[in-house]
mmCIF file of C-alpha atoms and ligand atoms in Angstrom:
data_model
loop_
_atom_site.group_PDB
_atom_site.id
_atom_site.type_symbol
_atom_site.label_atom_id
_atom_site.label_comp_id
_atom_site.label_asym_id
_atom_site.label_seq_id
_atom_site.Cartn_x
_atom_site.Cartn_y
_atom_site.Cartn_z
ATOM 1 C CA UNK C 693 0.000 0.000 0.000
ATOM 2 C CA UNK C 694 2.852 2.411 0.785
ATOM 3 C CA UNK C 695 5.581 1.688 -1.773
ATOM 4 C CA UNK C 696 9.044 2.046 -0.339
ATOM 5 C CA UNK C 697 11.016 1.889 -3.569
ATOM 6 C CA UNK C 698 12.080 5.092 -5.244
ATOM 7 C CA UNK C 699 9.848 5.625 -8.235
ATOM 8 C CA UNK C 700 9.873 7.883 -11.253
ATOM 9 C CA UNK C 701 6.443 9.423 -11.682
ATOM 10 C CA UNK C 702 5.726 10.077 -15.351
ATOM 11 C CA UNK C 703 2.006 10.809 -15.192
ATOM 12 C CA UNK C 704 0.238 13.951 -16.419
ATOM 13 C CA UNK C 705 -0.643 14.944 -12.875
ATOM 14 C CA UNK C 706 -0.104 14.579 -10.061
ATOM 15 C CA UNK C 707 3.572 15.383 -10.438
ATOM 16 C CA UNK C 708 6.564 15.320 -8.093
ATOM 17 C CA UNK C 709 7.013 18.499 -6.129
ATOM 18 C CA UNK C 710 10.240 19.680 -4.570
ATOM 19 C CA UNK C 711 11.476 18.827 -1.090
ATOM 20 C CA UNK C 712 11.611 22.570 -0.454
ATOM 21 C CA UNK C 713 7.904 22.900 -1.236
ATOM 22 C CA UNK C 714 7.166 19.974 1.056
ATOM 23 C CA UNK C 715 9.325 21.370 3.836
ATOM 24 C CA UNK C 716 7.578 24.750 3.908
ATOM 25 C CA UNK C 717 4.192 23.128 3.581
ATOM 26 C CA UNK C 718 4.743 20.988 6.664
ATOM 27 C CA UNK C 719 6.779 23.439 8.701
ATOM 28 C CA UNK C 720 3.840 24.528 10.814
ATOM 29 C CA UNK C 721 0.049 24.687 10.830
ATOM 30 C CA UNK C 722 -0.927 27.902 9.107
ATOM 31 C CA UNK C 723 -4.156 29.239 10.363
ATOM 32 C CA UNK C 724 -6.251 31.028 7.759
ATOM 33 C CA UNK C 725 -6.966 34.068 9.887
ATOM 34 C CA UNK C 726 -3.320 34.807 10.635
ATOM 35 C CA UNK C 727 -1.435 37.681 9.045
ATOM 36 C CA UNK C 728 1.409 35.345 8.019
ATOM 37 C CA UNK C 729 -1.000 33.265 6.009
ATOM 38 C CA UNK C 730 -2.623 36.324 4.426
ATOM 39 C CA UNK C 731 0.795 37.518 3.241
ATOM 40 C CA UNK C 732 1.643 34.107 1.773
ATOM 41 C CA UNK C 733 -1.729 33.926 0.009
ATOM 42 C CA UNK C 734 -1.322 37.406 -1.424
ATOM 43 C CA UNK C 735 2.121 36.457 -2.765
ATOM 44 C CA UNK C 736 0.701 33.324 -4.385
ATOM 45 C CA UNK C 737 -1.982 35.371 -6.168
ATOM 46 C CA UNK C 738 0.550 37.902 -7.466
ATOM 47 C CA UNK C 739 2.980 35.214 -8.592
ATOM 48 C CA UNK C 740 0.262 33.252 -10.344
ATOM 49 C CA UNK C 741 -0.650 36.336 -12.389
ATOM 50 C CA UNK C 742 2.953 36.562 -13.548
ATOM 51 C CA UNK C 743 3.017 32.879 -14.511
ATOM 52 C CA UNK C 744 -0.012 33.209 -16.814
ATOM 53 C CA UNK C 745 0.929 36.700 -18.010
ATOM 54 C CA UNK C 746 -2.073 38.454 -16.482
ATOM 55 C CA UNK C 747 -2.046 42.210 -15.923
ATOM 56 C CA UNK C 748 -1.441 43.434 -12.378
ATOM 57 C CA UNK C 749 -4.505 43.491 -10.211
ATOM 58 C CA UNK C 750 -6.941 41.562 -12.425
ATOM 59 C CA UNK C 751 -9.353 39.332 -10.483
ATOM 60 C CA UNK C 752 -7.454 36.132 -9.750
ATOM 61 C CA UNK C 753 -8.693 33.231 -7.694
ATOM 62 C CA UNK C 754 -7.030 30.400 -5.837
ATOM 63 C CA UNK C 755 -9.709 28.272 -4.241
ATOM 64 C CA UNK C 756 -9.955 24.744 -2.871
ATOM 65 C CA UNK C 757 -10.945 22.363 -5.631
ATOM 66 C CA UNK C 758 -9.596 20.526 -8.660
ATOM 67 C CA UNK C 759 -9.192 21.599 -12.276
ATOM 68 C CA UNK C 760 -12.743 20.597 -13.059
ATOM 69 C CA UNK C 761 -14.022 23.054 -10.469
ATOM 70 C CA UNK C 762 -11.875 25.755 -12.067
ATOM 71 C CA UNK C 763 -13.502 24.975 -15.426
ATOM 72 C CA UNK C 764 -17.026 25.138 -14.040
ATOM 73 C CA UNK C 765 -16.399 28.244 -11.931
ATOM 74 C CA UNK C 766 -14.814 30.085 -14.880
ATOM 75 C CA UNK C 767 -17.748 29.334 -17.121
ATOM 76 C CA UNK C 768 -20.645 30.124 -14.810
ATOM 77 C CA UNK C 769 -19.039 33.358 -13.609
ATOM 78 C CA UNK C 770 -18.373 34.799 -17.064
ATOM 79 C CA UNK C 771 -21.125 33.509 -19.356
ATOM 80 C CA UNK C 772 -24.809 34.104 -18.751
ATOM 81 C CA UNK C 773 -26.964 30.997 -18.329
ATOM 82 C CA UNK C 774 -28.602 29.801 -21.537
ATOM 83 C CA UNK C 775 -25.985 31.458 -23.809
ATOM 84 C CA UNK C 776 -24.636 29.724 -26.868
ATOM 85 C CA UNK C 777 -21.098 28.421 -26.335
ATOM 86 C CA UNK C 778 -18.712 26.821 -28.809
ATOM 87 C CA UNK C 779 -16.568 23.974 -27.498
ATOM 88 C CA UNK C 780 -13.422 23.258 -29.484
ATOM 89 C CA UNK C 781 -12.678 19.694 -28.442
ATOM 90 C CA UNK C 782 -9.515 17.719 -29.052
ATOM 91 C CA UNK C 783 -10.436 14.804 -26.830
ATOM 92 C CA UNK C 784 -11.482 13.717 -23.366
ATOM 93 C CA UNK C 785 -11.018 17.064 -21.582
ATOM 94 C CA UNK C 786 -12.541 19.013 -24.457
ATOM 95 C CA UNK C 787 -15.571 16.803 -24.066
ATOM 96 C CA UNK C 788 -15.519 17.634 -20.370
ATOM 97 C CA UNK C 789 -16.046 21.292 -21.335
ATOM 98 C CA UNK C 790 -19.127 20.231 -23.297
ATOM 99 C CA UNK C 791 -20.482 18.216 -20.397
ATOM 100 C CA UNK C 792 -19.912 21.000 -17.890
ATOM 101 C CA UNK C 793 -21.594 23.517 -20.193
ATOM 102 C CA UNK C 794 -24.576 21.255 -20.976
ATOM 103 C CA UNK C 795 -25.165 20.378 -17.362
ATOM 104 C CA UNK C 796 -25.234 24.090 -16.516
ATOM 105 C CA UNK C 797 -27.913 24.771 -19.125
ATOM 106 C CA UNK C 798 -25.840 26.392 -21.884
ATOM 107 C CA UNK C 799 -26.649 25.890 -25.538
ATOM 108 C CA UNK C 800 -23.586 23.903 -26.628
ATOM 109 C CA UNK C 801 -22.105 23.285 -30.046
ATOM 110 C CA UNK C 802 -19.021 21.053 -30.236
ATOM 111 C CA UNK C 803 -16.371 21.107 -32.942
ATOM 112 C CA UNK C 804 -14.337 17.932 -32.707
ATOM 113 C CA UNK C 805 -10.970 16.863 -34.049
ATOM 114 C CA UNK C 806 -9.800 13.359 -34.901
ATOM 115 C CA UNK C 807 -7.719 11.924 -32.019
ATOM 116 C CA UNK C 808 -4.237 13.456 -32.276
ATOM 117 C CA UNK C 809 -5.332 16.402 -34.367
ATOM 118 C CA UNK C 810 -6.639 19.885 -33.562
ATOM 119 C CA UNK C 811 -9.657 21.650 -35.052
ATOM 120 C CA UNK C 812 -8.471 23.884 -37.895
ATOM 121 C CA UNK C 813 -8.823 27.649 -37.562
ATOM 122 C CA UNK C 814 -10.825 27.684 -40.821
ATOM 123 C CA UNK C 815 -13.407 25.331 -39.289
ATOM 124 C CA UNK C 816 -13.732 27.526 -36.194
ATOM 125 C CA UNK C 817 -14.008 30.702 -38.264
ATOM 126 C CA UNK C 818 -16.600 28.968 -40.459
ATOM 127 C CA UNK C 819 -18.761 28.126 -37.446
ATOM 128 C CA UNK C 820 -18.427 31.592 -35.886
ATOM 129 C CA UNK C 821 -19.398 33.177 -39.221
ATOM 130 C CA UNK C 822 -22.572 31.103 -39.302
ATOM 131 C CA UNK C 823 -23.871 31.913 -35.844
ATOM 132 C CA UNK C 824 -23.097 34.014 -32.824
ATOM 133 C CA UNK C 825 -21.412 32.432 -29.811
ATOM 134 C CA UNK C 826 -21.074 34.144 -26.461
ATOM 135 C CA UNK C 827 -17.971 32.107 -25.600
ATOM 136 C CA UNK C 828 -15.420 29.658 -26.951
ATOM 137 C CA UNK C 829 -14.244 26.942 -24.557
ATOM 138 C CA UNK C 830 -11.016 25.107 -25.299
ATOM 139 C CA UNK C 831 -8.116 23.244 -23.654
ATOM 140 C CA UNK C 832 -4.629 24.594 -24.233
ATOM 141 C CA UNK C 833 -3.155 21.094 -23.986
ATOM 142 C CA UNK C 834 -5.482 18.134 -24.441
ATOM 143 C CA UNK C 835 -4.088 15.677 -21.927
ATOM 144 C CA UNK C 836 -5.768 12.633 -23.471
ATOM 145 C CA UNK C 837 -3.944 12.928 -26.801
ATOM 146 C CA UNK C 838 -0.935 15.165 -26.115
ATOM 147 C CA UNK C 839 -1.827 17.944 -28.549
ATOM 148 C CA UNK C 840 -1.556 21.699 -28.061
ATOM 149 C CA UNK C 841 -4.065 24.173 -29.457
ATOM 150 C CA UNK C 842 -2.959 27.456 -31.027
ATOM 151 C CA UNK C 843 -4.267 29.683 -28.258
ATOM 152 C CA UNK C 844 -2.695 32.895 -29.554
ATOM 153 C CA UNK C 845 -4.399 32.367 -32.922
ATOM 154 C CA UNK C 846 -7.701 31.465 -31.280
ATOM 155 C CA UNK C 847 -7.574 34.648 -29.227
ATOM 156 C CA UNK C 848 -7.399 36.693 -32.448
ATOM 157 C CA UNK C 849 -10.350 34.788 -33.870
ATOM 158 C CA UNK C 850 -12.371 35.159 -30.670
ATOM 159 C CA UNK C 851 -11.763 38.911 -30.601
ATOM 160 C CA UNK C 852 -12.815 39.286 -34.235
ATOM 161 C CA UNK C 853 -16.140 37.550 -33.549
ATOM 162 C CA UNK C 854 -16.571 39.168 -30.131
ATOM 163 C CA UNK C 855 -16.676 35.827 -28.293
ATOM 164 C CA UNK C 856 -15.172 35.333 -24.852
ATOM 165 C CA UNK C 857 -12.236 32.894 -24.921
ATOM 166 C CA UNK C 858 -12.050 30.631 -21.873
ATOM 167 C CA UNK C 859 -8.917 28.474 -21.808
ATOM 168 C CA UNK C 860 -8.397 25.375 -19.708
ATOM 169 C CA UNK C 861 -4.674 25.524 -19.045
ATOM 170 C CA UNK C 862 -4.638 22.646 -16.575
ATOM 171 C CA UNK C 863 -1.894 20.769 -18.448
ATOM 172 C CA UNK C 864 -0.149 23.771 -19.923
ATOM 173 C CA UNK C 865 0.271 26.647 -17.480
ATOM 174 C CA UNK C 866 3.973 27.036 -16.537
ATOM 175 C CA UNK C 867 5.171 24.723 -19.332
ATOM 176 C CA UNK C 868 3.753 26.132 -22.590
ATOM 177 C CA UNK C 869 4.072 29.740 -23.787
ATOM 178 C CA UNK C 870 1.182 31.871 -22.543
ATOM 179 C CA UNK C 871 0.719 35.607 -22.057
ATOM 180 C CA UNK C 872 -2.980 35.841 -21.426
ATOM 181 C CA UNK C 873 -3.370 39.633 -21.199
ATOM 182 C CA UNK C 874 -1.087 40.394 -24.175
ATOM 183 C CA UNK C 875 -2.598 37.690 -26.342
ATOM 184 C CA UNK C 876 -6.165 38.637 -25.459
ATOM 185 C CA UNK C 877 -6.971 35.293 -23.860
ATOM 186 C CA UNK C 878 -9.893 36.360 -21.698
ATOM 187 C CA UNK C 879 -10.024 33.741 -18.976
ATOM 188 C CA UNK C 880 -7.340 31.208 -18.001
ATOM 189 C CA UNK C 881 -7.736 28.468 -15.463
ATOM 190 C CA UNK C 882 -5.567 25.680 -14.139
ATOM 191 C CA UNK C 883 -5.043 23.303 -11.218
ATOM 192 C CA UNK C 884 -2.180 22.889 -8.767
ATOM 193 C CA UNK C 885 -1.115 19.311 -9.513
ATOM 194 C CA UNK C 886 0.143 19.567 -13.058
ATOM 195 C CA UNK C 887 2.924 21.802 -14.381
ATOM 196 C CA UNK C 888 2.624 24.004 -11.279
ATOM 197 C CA UNK C 889 4.380 21.251 -9.277
ATOM 198 C CA UNK C 890 2.085 21.399 -6.265
ATOM 199 C CA UNK C 891 -0.051 18.676 -4.648
ATOM 200 C CA UNK C 892 -3.633 18.327 -5.977
ATOM 201 C CA UNK C 893 -6.402 20.419 -4.448
ATOM 202 C CA UNK C 894 -6.273 23.993 -5.742
ATOM 203 C CA UNK C 895 -8.263 25.546 -8.583
ATOM 204 C CA UNK C 896 -6.750 28.707 -10.098
ATOM 205 C CA UNK C 897 -8.410 31.276 -12.353
ATOM 206 C CA UNK C 898 -7.374 34.625 -13.823
ATOM 207 C CA UNK C 899 -9.575 37.134 -15.658
ATOM 208 C CA UNK C 900 -6.981 38.505 -18.065
ATOM 209 C CA UNK C 901 -8.686 41.113 -20.280
ATOM 210 C CA UNK C 902 -11.067 44.055 -20.240
ATOM 211 C CA UNK C 903 -13.608 41.841 -21.981
ATOM 212 C CA UNK C 904 -13.279 39.212 -19.258
ATOM 213 C CA UNK C 905 -13.821 41.874 -16.585
ATOM 214 C CA UNK C 906 -17.035 43.022 -18.241
ATOM 215 C CA UNK C 907 -18.308 39.483 -18.742
ATOM 216 C CA UNK C 908 -17.440 38.560 -15.160
ATOM 217 C CA UNK C 909 -19.044 41.737 -13.832
ATOM 218 C CA UNK C 910 -22.309 40.823 -15.539
ATOM 219 C CA UNK C 911 -22.470 37.045 -15.170
ATOM 220 C CA UNK C 912 -21.103 36.651 -11.644
ATOM 221 C CA UNK C 913 -24.090 38.535 -10.217
ATOM 222 C CA UNK C 914 -26.440 35.751 -11.280
ATOM 223 C CA UNK C 915 -24.483 32.677 -10.273
ATOM 224 C CA UNK C 916 -26.763 30.106 -8.717
ATOM 225 C CA UNK C 917 -25.512 28.257 -5.681
ATOM 226 C CA UNK C 918 -23.011 29.520 -3.156
ATOM 227 C CA UNK C 919 -19.539 28.000 -3.334
ATOM 228 C CA UNK C 920 -18.907 28.899 -6.981
ATOM 229 C CA UNK C 921 -19.717 32.580 -6.529
ATOM 230 C CA UNK C 922 -16.414 34.148 -7.520
ATOM 231 C CA UNK C 923 -17.617 37.657 -6.692
ATOM 232 C CA UNK C 924 -17.657 36.556 -3.030
ATOM 233 C CA UNK C 925 -14.267 34.848 -3.284
ATOM 234 C CA UNK C 926 -12.913 38.013 -4.886
ATOM 235 C CA UNK C 927 -13.371 39.912 -1.628
ATOM 236 C CA UNK C 928 -11.259 37.299 0.131
ATOM 237 C CA UNK C 929 -8.572 37.377 -2.570
ATOM 238 C CA UNK C 930 -8.374 41.186 -2.429
ATOM 239 C CA UNK C 931 -8.150 41.151 1.349
ATOM 240 C CA UNK C 932 -5.292 38.637 1.332
ATOM 241 C CA UNK C 933 -3.467 40.623 -1.321
ATOM 242 C CA UNK C 934 -3.746 43.695 0.875
ATOM 243 C CA UNK C 935 -2.520 41.723 3.876
ATOM 244 C CA UNK C 936 -5.918 41.675 5.573
ATOM 245 C CA UNK C 937 -7.902 38.717 6.850
ATOM 246 C CA UNK C 938 -11.205 37.714 5.330
ATOM 247 C CA UNK C 939 -13.342 34.607 5.233
ATOM 248 C CA UNK C 940 -15.773 32.977 2.827
ATOM 249 C CA UNK C 941 -14.892 29.282 3.155
ATOM 250 C CA UNK C 942 -11.739 27.835 4.702
ATOM 251 C CA UNK C 943 -8.874 27.968 2.226
ATOM 252 C CA UNK C 944 -6.611 24.934 1.720
ATOM 253 C CA UNK C 945 -3.909 26.459 3.902
ATOM 254 C CA UNK C 946 -1.106 23.887 3.452
ATOM 255 C CA UNK C 947 -1.654 23.779 -0.289
ATOM 256 C CA UNK C 948 -1.519 27.551 -0.618
ATOM 257 C CA UNK C 949 1.843 27.536 1.158
ATOM 258 C CA UNK C 950 3.080 24.759 -1.152
ATOM 259 C CA UNK C 951 1.803 26.662 -4.179
ATOM 260 C CA UNK C 952 3.519 29.895 -3.187
ATOM 261 C CA UNK C 953 6.829 28.041 -2.830
ATOM 262 C CA UNK C 954 6.375 26.274 -6.181
ATOM 263 C CA UNK C 955 5.476 29.531 -7.944
ATOM 264 C CA UNK C 956 8.621 31.067 -6.463
ATOM 265 C CA UNK C 957 10.651 28.160 -7.873
ATOM 266 C CA UNK C 958 8.968 28.487 -11.270
ATOM 267 C CA UNK C 959 9.672 32.212 -11.505
ATOM 268 C CA UNK C 960 13.235 31.677 -10.340
ATOM 269 C CA UNK C 961 13.810 29.204 -13.170
ATOM 270 C CA UNK C 962 12.218 31.793 -15.477
ATOM 271 C CA UNK C 963 9.189 31.103 -17.642
ATOM 272 C CA UNK C 964 11.157 31.147 -20.871
ATOM 273 C CA UNK C 965 13.764 28.690 -19.578
ATOM 274 C CA UNK C 966 11.039 26.528 -18.187
ATOM 275 C CA UNK C 967 9.114 26.320 -21.429
ATOM 276 C CA UNK C 968 12.374 25.577 -23.257
ATOM 277 C CA UNK C 969 13.245 22.762 -20.864
ATOM 278 C CA UNK C 970 9.823 21.162 -21.257
ATOM 279 C CA UNK C 971 9.955 21.483 -25.052
ATOM 280 C CA UNK C 972 13.447 19.954 -25.265
ATOM 281 C CA UNK C 973 12.573 16.997 -23.050
ATOM 282 C CA UNK C 974 9.289 16.389 -24.867
ATOM 283 C CA UNK C 975 11.146 16.351 -28.151
ATOM 284 C CA UNK C 976 13.730 13.942 -26.718
ATOM 285 C CA UNK C 977 11.063 11.560 -25.500
ATOM 286 C CA UNK C 978 9.229 11.538 -28.814
ATOM 287 C CA UNK C 979 12.481 10.985 -30.726
ATOM 288 C CA UNK C 980 13.149 7.977 -28.497
ATOM 289 C CA UNK C 981 9.668 6.508 -28.865
ATOM 290 C CA UNK C 982 9.683 6.915 -32.629
ATOM 291 C CA UNK C 983 13.123 5.358 -32.980
ATOM 292 C CA UNK C 984 11.786 2.340 -31.056
ATOM 293 C CA UNK C 985 9.159 2.049 -33.756
ATOM 294 C CA UNK C 986 6.254 3.465 -31.756
ATOM 295 C CA UNK C 987 3.741 5.833 -33.309
ATOM 296 C CA UNK C 988 2.962 9.122 -31.558
ATOM 297 C CA UNK C 989 -0.733 10.057 -31.332
ATOM 298 C CA UNK C 990 -0.152 13.784 -31.989
ATOM 299 C CA UNK C 991 -0.270 14.344 -35.748
ATOM 300 C CA UNK C 992 2.943 16.382 -35.919
ATOM 301 C CA UNK C 993 5.712 17.980 -33.859
ATOM 302 C CA UNK C 994 4.191 21.441 -34.350
ATOM 303 C CA UNK C 995 1.074 20.509 -32.377
ATOM 304 C CA UNK C 996 2.704 18.042 -29.947
ATOM 305 C CA UNK C 997 2.496 19.226 -26.325
ATOM 306 C CA UNK C 998 5.459 20.039 -24.088
ATOM 307 C CA UNK C 999 3.839 18.330 -21.121
ATOM 308 C CA UNK C 1000 2.337 14.984 -22.143
ATOM 309 C CA UNK C 1001 2.828 12.444 -24.917
ATOM 310 C CA UNK C 1002 0.401 9.754 -26.018
ATOM 311 C CA UNK C 1003 1.739 6.891 -28.153
ATOM 312 C CA UNK C 1004 0.208 3.751 -29.644
ATOM 313 C CA UNK C 1005 1.192 0.437 -28.093
ATOM 314 C CA UNK C 1006 2.823 -2.076 -30.466
ATOM 315 C CA UNK C 1007 0.547 -4.862 -31.762
ATOM 316 C CA UNK C 1008 -0.307 -7.425 -29.090
ATOM 317 C CA UNK C 1009 0.664 -5.213 -26.121
ATOM 318 C CA UNK C 1010 -2.097 -4.382 -23.678
ATOM 319 C CA UNK C 1011 -1.842 -0.886 -22.071
ATOM 320 C CA UNK C 1012 -2.759 -1.972 -18.561
ATOM 321 C CA UNK C 1013 -0.227 -4.798 -18.643
ATOM 322 C CA UNK C 1014 2.365 -2.340 -19.942
ATOM 323 C CA UNK C 1015 1.609 0.088 -17.131
ATOM 324 C CA UNK C 1016 1.776 -2.578 -14.444
ATOM 325 C CA UNK C 1017 5.038 -4.064 -15.781
ATOM 326 C CA UNK C 1018 6.517 -0.557 -15.967
ATOM 327 C CA UNK C 1019 5.459 -0.014 -12.355
ATOM 328 C CA UNK C 1020 7.410 -3.111 -11.277
ATOM 329 C CA UNK C 1021 10.414 -1.351 -12.883
ATOM 330 C CA UNK C 1022 9.574 1.760 -10.815
ATOM 331 C CA UNK C 1023 8.504 3.984 -13.689
ATOM 332 C CA UNK C 1024 4.858 5.041 -13.510
ATOM 333 C CA UNK C 1025 3.161 5.873 -16.807
ATOM 334 C CA UNK C 1026 -0.498 6.677 -17.487
ATOM 335 C CA UNK C 1027 -3.312 4.769 -19.129
ATOM 336 C CA UNK C 1028 -5.170 6.025 -22.201
ATOM 337 C CA UNK C 1029 -8.170 8.294 -21.563
ATOM 338 C CA UNK C 1030 -9.554 9.078 -24.989
ATOM 339 C CA UNK C 1031 -12.378 6.628 -25.843
ATOM 340 C CA UNK C 1032 -10.945 6.039 -29.335
ATOM 341 C CA UNK C 1033 -7.481 5.277 -27.938
ATOM 342 C CA UNK C 1034 -8.397 2.826 -25.170
ATOM 343 C CA UNK C 1035 -6.773 -0.616 -25.445
ATOM 344 C CA UNK C 1036 -4.182 0.647 -27.897
ATOM 345 C CA UNK C 1037 -2.170 3.483 -26.418
ATOM 346 C CA UNK C 1038 -0.454 4.806 -23.320
ATOM 347 C CA UNK C 1039 0.553 8.242 -22.031
ATOM 348 C CA UNK C 1040 3.682 9.680 -20.497
ATOM 349 C CA UNK C 1041 3.545 12.905 -18.504
ATOM 350 C CA UNK C 1042 6.639 15.115 -18.599
ATOM 351 C CA UNK C 1043 5.830 18.267 -16.705
ATOM 352 C CA UNK C 1044 7.045 20.010 -13.593
ATOM 353 C CA UNK C 1045 10.518 19.127 -12.391
ATOM 354 C CA UNK C 1046 11.083 16.566 -15.179
ATOM 355 C CA UNK C 1047 14.723 16.223 -16.278
ATOM 356 C CA UNK C 1048 16.801 14.353 -18.855
ATOM 357 C CA UNK C 1049 17.452 11.463 -16.460
ATOM 358 C CA UNK C 1050 13.716 10.859 -16.107
ATOM 359 C CA UNK C 1051 13.313 10.713 -19.875
ATOM 360 C CA UNK C 1052 16.266 8.365 -20.374
ATOM 361 C CA UNK C 1053 15.119 6.047 -17.555
ATOM 362 C CA UNK C 1054 11.610 5.972 -18.964
ATOM 363 C CA UNK C 1055 12.762 5.060 -22.443
ATOM 364 C CA UNK C 1056 15.110 2.406 -21.059
ATOM 365 C CA UNK C 1057 12.392 0.822 -18.928
ATOM 366 C CA UNK C 1058 9.970 0.982 -21.828
ATOM 367 C CA UNK C 1059 12.377 -0.800 -24.188
ATOM 368 C CA UNK C 1060 12.918 -3.640 -21.705
ATOM 369 C CA UNK C 1061 9.273 -3.905 -20.796
ATOM 370 C CA UNK C 1062 7.984 -3.945 -24.358
ATOM 371 C CA UNK C 1063 10.639 -6.509 -25.337
ATOM 372 C CA UNK C 1064 9.566 -8.730 -22.428
ATOM 373 C CA UNK C 1065 5.955 -8.376 -23.518
ATOM 374 C CA UNK C 1066 6.861 -9.752 -26.939
ATOM 375 C CA UNK C 1067 7.038 -6.555 -29.000
ATOM 376 C CA UNK C 1068 9.639 -6.244 -31.718
ATOM 377 C CA UNK C 1069 11.965 -3.735 -30.127
ATOM 378 C CA UNK C 1070 15.661 -3.370 -30.711
ATOM 379 C CA UNK C 1071 17.179 -2.661 -27.334
ATOM 380 C CA UNK C 1072 19.004 0.652 -27.358
ATOM 381 C CA UNK C 1073 17.236 2.045 -30.430
ATOM 382 C CA UNK C 1074 15.107 4.509 -28.465
ATOM 383 C CA UNK C 1075 17.944 5.321 -26.093
ATOM 384 C CA UNK C 1076 20.337 6.086 -28.935
ATOM 385 C CA UNK C 1077 17.918 8.534 -30.551
ATOM 386 C CA UNK C 1078 17.142 10.179 -27.228
ATOM 387 C CA UNK C 1079 20.825 10.514 -26.340
ATOM 388 C CA UNK C 1080 21.567 12.036 -29.730
ATOM 389 C CA UNK C 1081 18.714 14.509 -29.317
ATOM 390 C CA UNK C 1082 20.016 15.512 -25.900
ATOM 391 C CA UNK C 1083 23.553 15.958 -27.227
ATOM 392 C CA UNK C 1084 22.252 18.094 -30.114
ATOM 393 C CA UNK C 1085 20.293 20.192 -27.649
ATOM 394 C CA UNK C 1086 23.405 20.521 -25.518
ATOM 395 C CA UNK C 1087 21.674 18.917 -22.535
HETATM 396 C C1 PLP G 1666 -6.291 17.017 -15.487
HETATM 397 C C2 PLP G 1666 -7.068 17.897 -16.384
HETATM 398 C C3 PLP G 1666 -8.342 18.387 -16.032
HETATM 399 C C4 PLP G 1666 -9.061 17.940 -14.815
HETATM 400 O O1 PLP G 1666 -8.446 18.376 -13.677
HETATM 401 P P1 PLP G 1666 -8.896 17.736 -12.270
HETATM 402 O O2 PLP G 1666 -7.952 18.386 -11.318
HETATM 403 O O3 PLP G 1666 -8.712 16.264 -12.402
HETATM 404 O O4 PLP G 1666 -10.308 18.102 -12.051
HETATM 405 C C5 PLP G 1666 -8.957 19.263 -16.879
HETATM 406 N N1 PLP G 1666 -8.394 19.649 -18.015
HETATM 407 C C6 PLP G 1666 -7.181 19.205 -18.399
HETATM 408 C C7 PLP G 1666 -6.594 19.687 -19.684
HETATM 409 C C8 PLP G 1666 -6.487 18.310 -17.599
HETATM 410 O O5 PLP G 1666 -5.285 17.859 -17.981
#
């Protein structure tokens, strides 16, 4: 039940967080009405804005909950009930947008891509030209297939058609390029346990543009229910930022401390360096997998994500057997999520503190495991390609 062997966690969330983060998190019990905690919370809010490229002072929320809560809260607080919304779906989490919107009574239209592909800008423009949509809902990285949407391009399109762009950045924030205010991405949301290198349990949202502020000002007044009312949480966020105490519902105190430390680490590495590191390691992994003869789900390098890779299993290899045999070799990979990819693919997460050693160990364990499972793999083929990629990248 409690594994005592050292393991390499290669899942797309949760991810390993640093000992430093853990140390601060457990150093004491922070009480949510103490000034110390208010100061830490305020710092976390300010640092999060910098990580997503949000203008100073825009409404930003860090509340207890998972990424799914961040999706739902973003939507219901910025788009009036009953509005038409366009979901651009690249897989499992895109479909989650559609389900969240439908269950909240929005009029939903879904544009879908084949697994491993993204919906073309022409298709989106075509749909927006036909009818008016209050909002466009999309995932920056689709974690079920390992593809990245062109968010900067979508922001231009959304502005042209006067639709609000709400971006689920759960698998992208702090590992893919993003400047939400400059790009005109209206609303960005994420969760703590992915590229933010923090334990699960926090939902994060930023309202990045003037348009988002207007939409939020209107829609948040009419939010049904209690917990998801961001206009109430905003008072708490403002108070903490100003070093005052306030209360709406008890914040996840330990997680906020962990988050503040992780955000500090992220900003110290530098966003540009961080994105570069993720991109280089993602490229290395894919070079290794392809050289082993495996096929990557993402249609091409230009849309392949920095944070997660899905690949097809070789003929005759069952994904759950692959995962369990990899686990006995102390490398944890993830199962397929996309309905069309079940039984024939697997996923590797490479976000957060991932380094070249993790990638090399994963490829090595994968070669041995697949060989043992009867796949035609030449031992060393993936490793050689990965090593060469790392040398070329000077890593
Ligand atoms: C993980 C993930 C989610 C869901 O987050 P939870 O914290 O599990 O609710 C949503 N969107 C994307 C893109 C994800 O990767």
